[in-house]
PDB file of C-alpha atoms in Angstrom:
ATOM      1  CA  UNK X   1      71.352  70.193  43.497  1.00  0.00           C
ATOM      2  CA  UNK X   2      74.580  70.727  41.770  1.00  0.00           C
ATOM      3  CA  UNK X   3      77.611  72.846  44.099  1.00  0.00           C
ATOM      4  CA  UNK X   4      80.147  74.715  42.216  1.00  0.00           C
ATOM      5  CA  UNK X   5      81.999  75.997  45.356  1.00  0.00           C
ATOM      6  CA  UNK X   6      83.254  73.372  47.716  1.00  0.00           C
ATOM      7  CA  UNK X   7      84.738  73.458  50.851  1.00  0.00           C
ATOM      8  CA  UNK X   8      86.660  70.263  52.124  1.00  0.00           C
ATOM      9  CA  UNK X   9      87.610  69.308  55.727  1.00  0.00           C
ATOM     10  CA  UNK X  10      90.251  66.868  56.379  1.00  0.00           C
ATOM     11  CA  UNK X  11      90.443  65.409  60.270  1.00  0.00           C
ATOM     12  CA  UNK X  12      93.346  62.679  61.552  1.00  0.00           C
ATOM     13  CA  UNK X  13      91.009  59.647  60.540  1.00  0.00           C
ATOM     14  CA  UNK X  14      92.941  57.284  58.099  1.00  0.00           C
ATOM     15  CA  UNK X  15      89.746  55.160  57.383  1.00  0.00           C
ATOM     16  CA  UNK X  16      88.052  56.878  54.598  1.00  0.00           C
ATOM     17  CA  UNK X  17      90.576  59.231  53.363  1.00  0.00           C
ATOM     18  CA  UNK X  18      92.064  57.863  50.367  1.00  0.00           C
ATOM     19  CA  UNK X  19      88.481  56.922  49.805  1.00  0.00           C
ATOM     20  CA  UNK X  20      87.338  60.789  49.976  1.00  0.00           C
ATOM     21  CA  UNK X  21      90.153  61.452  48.065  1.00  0.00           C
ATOM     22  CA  UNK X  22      89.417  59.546  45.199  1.00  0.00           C
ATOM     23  CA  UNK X  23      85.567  60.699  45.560  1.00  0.00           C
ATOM     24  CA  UNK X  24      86.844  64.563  45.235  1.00  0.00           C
ATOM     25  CA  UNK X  25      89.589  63.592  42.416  1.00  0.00           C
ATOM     26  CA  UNK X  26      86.315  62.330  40.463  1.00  0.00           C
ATOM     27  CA  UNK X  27      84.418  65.520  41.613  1.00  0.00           C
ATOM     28  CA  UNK X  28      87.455  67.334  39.252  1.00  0.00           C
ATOM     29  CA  UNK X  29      87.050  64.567  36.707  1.00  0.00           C
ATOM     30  CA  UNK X  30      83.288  65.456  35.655  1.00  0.00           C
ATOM     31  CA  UNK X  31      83.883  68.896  36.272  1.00  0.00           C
ATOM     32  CA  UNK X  32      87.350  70.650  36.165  1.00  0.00           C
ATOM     33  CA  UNK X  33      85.161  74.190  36.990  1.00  0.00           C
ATOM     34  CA  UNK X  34      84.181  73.002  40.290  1.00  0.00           C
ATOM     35  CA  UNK X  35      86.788  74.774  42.802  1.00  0.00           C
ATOM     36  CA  UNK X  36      87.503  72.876  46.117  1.00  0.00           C
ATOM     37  CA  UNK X  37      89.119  74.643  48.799  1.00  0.00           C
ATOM     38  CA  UNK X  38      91.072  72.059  51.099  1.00  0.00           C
ATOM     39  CA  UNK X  39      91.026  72.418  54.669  1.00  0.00           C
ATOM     40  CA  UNK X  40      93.144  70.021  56.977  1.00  0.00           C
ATOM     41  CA  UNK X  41      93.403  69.941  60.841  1.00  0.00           C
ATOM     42  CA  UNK X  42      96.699  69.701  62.487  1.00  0.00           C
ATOM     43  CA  UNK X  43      96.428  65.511  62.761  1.00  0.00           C
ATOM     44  CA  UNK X  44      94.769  65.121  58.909  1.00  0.00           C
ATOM     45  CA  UNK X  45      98.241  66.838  58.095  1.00  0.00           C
ATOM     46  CA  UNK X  46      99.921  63.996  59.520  1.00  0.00           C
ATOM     47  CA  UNK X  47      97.813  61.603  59.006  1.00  0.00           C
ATOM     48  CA  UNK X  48      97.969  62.386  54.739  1.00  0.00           C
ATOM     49  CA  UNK X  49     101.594  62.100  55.071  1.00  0.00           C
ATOM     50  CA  UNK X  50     101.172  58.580  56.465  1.00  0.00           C
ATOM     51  CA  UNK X  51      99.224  57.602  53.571  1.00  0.00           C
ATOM     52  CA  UNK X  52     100.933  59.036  50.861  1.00  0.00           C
ATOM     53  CA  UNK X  53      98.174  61.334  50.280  1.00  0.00           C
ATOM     54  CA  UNK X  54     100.571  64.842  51.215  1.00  0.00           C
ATOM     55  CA  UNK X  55     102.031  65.352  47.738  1.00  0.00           C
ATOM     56  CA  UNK X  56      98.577  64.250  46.087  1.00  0.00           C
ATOM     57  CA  UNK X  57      96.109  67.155  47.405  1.00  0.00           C
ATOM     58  CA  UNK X  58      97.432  69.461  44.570  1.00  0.00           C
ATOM     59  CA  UNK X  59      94.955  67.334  42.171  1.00  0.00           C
ATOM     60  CA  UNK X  60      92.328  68.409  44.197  1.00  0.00           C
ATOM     61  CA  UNK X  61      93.309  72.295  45.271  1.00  0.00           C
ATOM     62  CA  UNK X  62      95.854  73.657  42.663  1.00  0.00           C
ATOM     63  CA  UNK X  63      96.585  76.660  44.595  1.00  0.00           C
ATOM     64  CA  UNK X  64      94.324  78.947  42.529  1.00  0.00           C
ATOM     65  CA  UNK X  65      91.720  81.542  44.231  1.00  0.00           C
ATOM     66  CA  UNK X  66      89.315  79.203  46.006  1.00  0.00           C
ATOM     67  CA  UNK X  67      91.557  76.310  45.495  1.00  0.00           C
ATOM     68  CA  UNK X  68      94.181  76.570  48.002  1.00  0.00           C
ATOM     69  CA  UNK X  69      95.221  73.992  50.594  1.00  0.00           C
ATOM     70  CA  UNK X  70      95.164  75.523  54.325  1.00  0.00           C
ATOM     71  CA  UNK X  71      97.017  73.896  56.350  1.00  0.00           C
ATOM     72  CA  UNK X  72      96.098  74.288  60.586  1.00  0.00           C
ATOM     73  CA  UNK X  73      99.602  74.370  61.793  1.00  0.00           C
ATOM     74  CA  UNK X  74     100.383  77.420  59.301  1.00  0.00           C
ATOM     75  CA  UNK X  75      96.753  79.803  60.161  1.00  0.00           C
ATOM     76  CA  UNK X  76      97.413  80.297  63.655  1.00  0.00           C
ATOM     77  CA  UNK X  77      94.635  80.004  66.231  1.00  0.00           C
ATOM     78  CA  UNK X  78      92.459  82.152  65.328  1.00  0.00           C
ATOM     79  CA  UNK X  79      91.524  80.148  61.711  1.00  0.00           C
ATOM     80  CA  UNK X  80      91.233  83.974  59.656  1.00  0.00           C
ATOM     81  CA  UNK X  81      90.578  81.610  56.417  1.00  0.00           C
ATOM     82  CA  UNK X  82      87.210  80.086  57.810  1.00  0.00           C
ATOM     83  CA  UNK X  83      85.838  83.601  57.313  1.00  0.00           C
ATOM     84  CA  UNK X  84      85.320  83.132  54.062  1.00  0.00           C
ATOM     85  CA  UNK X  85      82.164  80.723  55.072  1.00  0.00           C
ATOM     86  CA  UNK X  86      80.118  84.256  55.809  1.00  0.00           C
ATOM     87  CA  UNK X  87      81.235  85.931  53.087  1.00  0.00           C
ATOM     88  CA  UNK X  88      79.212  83.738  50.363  1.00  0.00           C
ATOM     89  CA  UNK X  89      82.208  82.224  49.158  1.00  0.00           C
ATOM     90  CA  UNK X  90      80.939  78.579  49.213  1.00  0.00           C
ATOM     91  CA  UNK X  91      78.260  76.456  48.401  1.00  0.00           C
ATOM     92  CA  UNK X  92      78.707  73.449  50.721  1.00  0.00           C
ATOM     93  CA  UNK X  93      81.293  72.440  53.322  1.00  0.00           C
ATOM     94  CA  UNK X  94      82.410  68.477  53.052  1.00  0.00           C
ATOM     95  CA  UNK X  95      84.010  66.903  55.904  1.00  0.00           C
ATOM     96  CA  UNK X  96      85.326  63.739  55.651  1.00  0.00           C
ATOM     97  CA  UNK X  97      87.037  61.821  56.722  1.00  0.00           C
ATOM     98  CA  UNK X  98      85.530  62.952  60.323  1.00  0.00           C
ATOM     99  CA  UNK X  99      87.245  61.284  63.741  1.00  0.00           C
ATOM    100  CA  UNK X 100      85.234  60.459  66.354  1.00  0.00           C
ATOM    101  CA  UNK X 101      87.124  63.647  67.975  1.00  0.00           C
ATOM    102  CA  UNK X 102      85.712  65.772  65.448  1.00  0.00           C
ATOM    103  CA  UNK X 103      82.424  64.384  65.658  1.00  0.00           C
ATOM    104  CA  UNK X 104      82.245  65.041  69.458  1.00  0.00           C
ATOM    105  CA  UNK X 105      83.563  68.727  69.036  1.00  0.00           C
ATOM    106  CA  UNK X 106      80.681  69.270  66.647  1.00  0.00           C
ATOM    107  CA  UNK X 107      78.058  67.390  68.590  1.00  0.00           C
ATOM    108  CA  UNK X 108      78.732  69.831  71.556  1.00  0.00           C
ATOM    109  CA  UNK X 109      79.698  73.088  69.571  1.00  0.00           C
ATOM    110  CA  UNK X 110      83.356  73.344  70.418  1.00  0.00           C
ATOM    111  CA  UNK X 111      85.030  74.990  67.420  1.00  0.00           C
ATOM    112  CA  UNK X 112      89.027  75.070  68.802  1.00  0.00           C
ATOM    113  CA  UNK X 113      90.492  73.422  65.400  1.00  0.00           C
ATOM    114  CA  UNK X 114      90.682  74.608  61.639  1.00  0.00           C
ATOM    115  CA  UNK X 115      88.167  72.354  60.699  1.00  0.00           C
ATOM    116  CA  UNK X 116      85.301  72.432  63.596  1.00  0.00           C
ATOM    117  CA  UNK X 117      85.970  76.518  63.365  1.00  0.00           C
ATOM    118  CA  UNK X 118      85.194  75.711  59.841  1.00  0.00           C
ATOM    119  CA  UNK X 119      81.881  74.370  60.655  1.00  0.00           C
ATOM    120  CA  UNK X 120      80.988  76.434  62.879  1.00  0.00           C
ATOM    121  CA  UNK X 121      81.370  79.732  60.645  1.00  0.00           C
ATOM    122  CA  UNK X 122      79.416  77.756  57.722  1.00  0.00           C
ATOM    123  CA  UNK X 123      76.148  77.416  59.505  1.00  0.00           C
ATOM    124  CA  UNK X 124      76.537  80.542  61.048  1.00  0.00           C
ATOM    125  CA  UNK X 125      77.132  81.799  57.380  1.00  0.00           C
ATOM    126  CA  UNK X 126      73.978  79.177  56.254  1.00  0.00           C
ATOM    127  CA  UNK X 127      76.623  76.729  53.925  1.00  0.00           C
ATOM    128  CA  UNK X 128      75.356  73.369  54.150  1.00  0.00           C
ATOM    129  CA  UNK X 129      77.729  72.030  56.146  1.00  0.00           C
ATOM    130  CA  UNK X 130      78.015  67.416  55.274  1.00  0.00           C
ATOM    131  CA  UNK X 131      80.018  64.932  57.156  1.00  0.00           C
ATOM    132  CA  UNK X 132      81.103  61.640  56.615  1.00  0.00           C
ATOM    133  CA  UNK X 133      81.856  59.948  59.815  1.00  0.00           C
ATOM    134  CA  UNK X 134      84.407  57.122  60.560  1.00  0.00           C
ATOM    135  CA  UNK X 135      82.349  55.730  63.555  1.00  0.00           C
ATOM    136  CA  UNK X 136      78.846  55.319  63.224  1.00  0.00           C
ATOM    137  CA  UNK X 137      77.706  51.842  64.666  1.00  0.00           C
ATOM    138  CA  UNK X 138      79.022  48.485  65.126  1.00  0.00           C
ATOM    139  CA  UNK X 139      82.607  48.203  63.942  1.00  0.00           C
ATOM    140  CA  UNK X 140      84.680  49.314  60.526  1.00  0.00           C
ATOM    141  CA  UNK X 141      87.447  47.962  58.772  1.00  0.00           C
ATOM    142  CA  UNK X 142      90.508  50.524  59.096  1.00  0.00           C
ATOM    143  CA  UNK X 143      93.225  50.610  56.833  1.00  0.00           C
ATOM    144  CA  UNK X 144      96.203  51.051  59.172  1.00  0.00           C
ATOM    145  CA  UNK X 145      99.328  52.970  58.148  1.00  0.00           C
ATOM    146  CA  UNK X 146     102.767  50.896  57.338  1.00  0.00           C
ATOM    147  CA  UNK X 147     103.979  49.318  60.582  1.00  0.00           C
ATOM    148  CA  UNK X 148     106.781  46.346  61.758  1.00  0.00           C
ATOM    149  CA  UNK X 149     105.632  43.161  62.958  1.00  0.00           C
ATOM    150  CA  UNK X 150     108.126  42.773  66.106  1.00  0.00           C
ATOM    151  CA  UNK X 151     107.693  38.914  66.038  1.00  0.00           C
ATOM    152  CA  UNK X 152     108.623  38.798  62.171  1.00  0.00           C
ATOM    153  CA  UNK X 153     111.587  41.640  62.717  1.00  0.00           C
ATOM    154  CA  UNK X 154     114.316  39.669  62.652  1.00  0.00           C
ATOM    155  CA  UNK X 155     116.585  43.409  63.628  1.00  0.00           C
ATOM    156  CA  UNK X 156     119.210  43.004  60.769  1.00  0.00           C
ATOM    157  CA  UNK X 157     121.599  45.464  61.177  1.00  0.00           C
ATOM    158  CA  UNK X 158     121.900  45.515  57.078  1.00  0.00           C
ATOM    159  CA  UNK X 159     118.584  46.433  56.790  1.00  0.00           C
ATOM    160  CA  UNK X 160     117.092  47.163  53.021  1.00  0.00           C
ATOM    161  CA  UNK X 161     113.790  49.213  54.211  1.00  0.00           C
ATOM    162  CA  UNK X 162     115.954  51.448  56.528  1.00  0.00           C
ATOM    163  CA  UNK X 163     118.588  52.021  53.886  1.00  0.00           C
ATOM    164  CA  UNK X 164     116.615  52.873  51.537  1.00  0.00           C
ATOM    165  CA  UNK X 165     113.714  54.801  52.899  1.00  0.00           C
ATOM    166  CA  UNK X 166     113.512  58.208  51.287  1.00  0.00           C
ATOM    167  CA  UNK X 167     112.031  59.830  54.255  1.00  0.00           C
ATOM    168  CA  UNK X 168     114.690  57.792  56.659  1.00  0.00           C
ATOM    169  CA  UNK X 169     111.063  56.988  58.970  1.00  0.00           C
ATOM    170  CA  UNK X 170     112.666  54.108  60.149  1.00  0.00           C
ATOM    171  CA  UNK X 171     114.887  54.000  63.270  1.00  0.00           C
ATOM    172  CA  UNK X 172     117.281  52.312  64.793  1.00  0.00           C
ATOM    173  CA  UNK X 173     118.069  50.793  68.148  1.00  0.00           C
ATOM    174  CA  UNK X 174     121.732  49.671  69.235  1.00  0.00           C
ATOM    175  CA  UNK X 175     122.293  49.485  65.739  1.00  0.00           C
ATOM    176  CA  UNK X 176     119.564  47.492  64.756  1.00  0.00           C
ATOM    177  CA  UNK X 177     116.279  48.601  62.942  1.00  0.00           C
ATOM    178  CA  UNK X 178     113.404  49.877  65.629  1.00  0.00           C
ATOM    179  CA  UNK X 179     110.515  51.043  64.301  1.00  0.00           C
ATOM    180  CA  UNK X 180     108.790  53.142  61.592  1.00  0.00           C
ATOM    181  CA  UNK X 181     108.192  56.989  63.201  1.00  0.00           C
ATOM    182  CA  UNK X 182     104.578  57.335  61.051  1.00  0.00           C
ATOM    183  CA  UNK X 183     105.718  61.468  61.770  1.00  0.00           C
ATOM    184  CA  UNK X 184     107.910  61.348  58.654  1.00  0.00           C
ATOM    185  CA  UNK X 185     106.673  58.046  56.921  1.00  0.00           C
ATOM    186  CA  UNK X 186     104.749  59.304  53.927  1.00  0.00           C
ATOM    187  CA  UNK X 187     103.358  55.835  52.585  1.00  0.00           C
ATOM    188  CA  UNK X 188     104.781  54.447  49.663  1.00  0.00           C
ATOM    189  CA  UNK X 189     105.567  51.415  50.735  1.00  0.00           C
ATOM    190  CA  UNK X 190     108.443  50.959  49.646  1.00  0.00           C
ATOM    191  CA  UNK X 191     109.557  49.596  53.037  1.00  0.00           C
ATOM    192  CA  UNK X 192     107.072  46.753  52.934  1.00  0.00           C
ATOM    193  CA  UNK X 193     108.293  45.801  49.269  1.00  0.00           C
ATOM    194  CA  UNK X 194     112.139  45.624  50.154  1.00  0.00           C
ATOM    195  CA  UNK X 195     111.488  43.482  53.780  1.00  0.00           C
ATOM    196  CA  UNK X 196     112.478  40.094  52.621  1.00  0.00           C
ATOM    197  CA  UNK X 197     111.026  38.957  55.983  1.00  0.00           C
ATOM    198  CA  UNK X 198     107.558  40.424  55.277  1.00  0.00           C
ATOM    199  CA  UNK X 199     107.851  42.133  58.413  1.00  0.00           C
ATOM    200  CA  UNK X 200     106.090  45.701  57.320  1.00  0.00           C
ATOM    201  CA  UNK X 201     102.919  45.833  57.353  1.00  0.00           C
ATOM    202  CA  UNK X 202      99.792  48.112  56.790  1.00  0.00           C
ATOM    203  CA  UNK X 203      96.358  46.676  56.208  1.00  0.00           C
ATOM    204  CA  UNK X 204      92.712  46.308  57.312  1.00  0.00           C
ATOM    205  CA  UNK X 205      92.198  45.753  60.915  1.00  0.00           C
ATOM    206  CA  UNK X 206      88.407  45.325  62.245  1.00  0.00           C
ATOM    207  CA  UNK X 207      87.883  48.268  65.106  1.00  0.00           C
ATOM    208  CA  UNK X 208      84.958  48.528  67.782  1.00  0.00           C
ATOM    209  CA  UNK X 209      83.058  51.669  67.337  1.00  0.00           C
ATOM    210  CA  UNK X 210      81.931  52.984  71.126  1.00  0.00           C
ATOM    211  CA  UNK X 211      78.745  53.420  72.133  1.00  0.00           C
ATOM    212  CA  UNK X 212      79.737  57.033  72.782  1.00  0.00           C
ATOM    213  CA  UNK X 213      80.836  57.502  69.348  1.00  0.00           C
ATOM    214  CA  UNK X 214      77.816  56.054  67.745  1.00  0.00           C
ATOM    215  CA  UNK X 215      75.555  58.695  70.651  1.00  0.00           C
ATOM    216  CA  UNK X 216      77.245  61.890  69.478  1.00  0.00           C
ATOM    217  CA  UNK X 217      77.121  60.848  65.660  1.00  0.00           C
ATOM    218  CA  UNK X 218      73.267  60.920  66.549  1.00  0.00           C
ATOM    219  CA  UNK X 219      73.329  64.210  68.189  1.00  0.00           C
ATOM    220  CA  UNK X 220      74.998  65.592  64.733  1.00  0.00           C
ATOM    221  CA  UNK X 221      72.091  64.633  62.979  1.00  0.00           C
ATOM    222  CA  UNK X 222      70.098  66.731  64.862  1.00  0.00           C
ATOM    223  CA  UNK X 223      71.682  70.263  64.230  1.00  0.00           C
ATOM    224  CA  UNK X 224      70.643  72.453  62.089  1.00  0.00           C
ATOM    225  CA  UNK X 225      72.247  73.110  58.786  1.00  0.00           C
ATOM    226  CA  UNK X 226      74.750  69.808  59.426  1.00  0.00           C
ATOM    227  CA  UNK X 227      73.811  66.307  57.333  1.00  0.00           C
ATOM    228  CA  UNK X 228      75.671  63.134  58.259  1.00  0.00           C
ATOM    229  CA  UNK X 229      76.719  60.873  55.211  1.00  0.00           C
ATOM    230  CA  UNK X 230      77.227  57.364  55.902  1.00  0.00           C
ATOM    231  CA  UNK X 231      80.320  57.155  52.965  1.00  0.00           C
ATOM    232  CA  UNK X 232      82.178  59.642  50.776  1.00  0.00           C
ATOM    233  CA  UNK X 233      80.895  58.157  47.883  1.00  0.00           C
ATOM    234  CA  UNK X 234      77.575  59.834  48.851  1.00  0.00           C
ATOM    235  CA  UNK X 235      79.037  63.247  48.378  1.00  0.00           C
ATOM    236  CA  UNK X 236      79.406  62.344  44.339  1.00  0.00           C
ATOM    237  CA  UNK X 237      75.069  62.805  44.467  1.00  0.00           C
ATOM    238  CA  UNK X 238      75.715  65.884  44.721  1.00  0.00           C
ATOM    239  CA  UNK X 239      77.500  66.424  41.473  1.00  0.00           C
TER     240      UNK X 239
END
């Protein structure tokens, strides 16, 4: 099986992402013909900007027919793109990385997002619809998004991250640096490189995946026309 015409959902999950983004960069690699058509939920927009990732979808959808990058917060509520999955416009509909939100919505058929509407209109339109999970059992290793350690702060009011962070994500308190707002960090660490405290972080931190989680992940499996991947890296079989 070989797809020519992809579809690709992006949810709010950080864990996994710049993983599927690197699977669907090499997807482009082997085969520049292959169109993907990006398609990111109101939290995956913010949650790409967090990991640098905003800037970099263009290597994936360059804007041409097929290739665009829709955005949730700019197709209103009723999602007019996703009609495209009954029109025989695509050959398979990716979605990863999927939150355990997502994963619910789609256990229990509630379509009231970009991509869950998404889904929803591709097996009603018979596109294979694949997703790629962030909680399936026990417990995964999250990369978490840049961050400051409040015990290592030491609050300098000439503060080198602050001053020079090109987004200005990081705020202030009586003078003092605060906090990173992740709503206008976009990642590049250059925060963490410029803390001569090593007070910004971002790194793997071990989560517990909920029995609840794990249940509905189960229920996906079930419905028709919807496979569950355990990684991204299982979508490059497919190419």
């Amino acid at each position: 099986m070989s797809f020519q015409r992809i579809a690709w959902g992006i949810t709010g999950a950080g864990h996994f992402l710049d993983r599927s983004y690197q699977v669907f960069k090499e997807i482009k690699l082997r085969n520049p013909e292959v169109s993907v058509n990006t398609f990111v939920s109101r939290a995956g927009e913010e949650v790409l900007r967090m990991y640098g990732l905003e800037q970099k979808l263009v290597q994936i959808s360059g804007g041409d027919y097929l290739e665009e990058i829709f955005r949730e917060s700019e197709q209103g509520s009723s999602s007019p793109k996703v009609g495209r999955f009954g029109l025989d416009r695509y050959d398979a509909l990716f979605v990863t990385p999927a939150t355990s939100n997502t994963v619910s919505k789609i256990a229990y058929g509630i379509a009231d997002s970009l991509v869950t509407n998404a889904v929803a209109q591709a097996v009603k339109g018979r596109v294979p619809v694949y997703v790629v999970p962030v909680d399936i059992e026990g417990s995964i290793i999250s990369e978490m998004p840049y961050n400051i350690d409040r015990k290592q702060c030491k609050h300098c009011e000439d503060c080198p991250p602050r001053e020079n962070c090109p987004q200005g994500a990081i705020t202030e308190k009586n003078g003092l640096t605060d906090q990173i707002d992740l709503l206008k960090c976009k990642g590049c660490g250059i925060c963490k490189e410029l803390c001569p405290y090593k007070a910004i972080k971002g790194g793997p931190v071990e989560v517990l995946v909920r029995d609840v989680d794990m249940h509905n992940v189960e229920i996906v499996k079930s419905l028709q026309g919807i496979t569950v991947l355990e990684s991204p890296e299982k979508i490059l079989d497919f190419f």
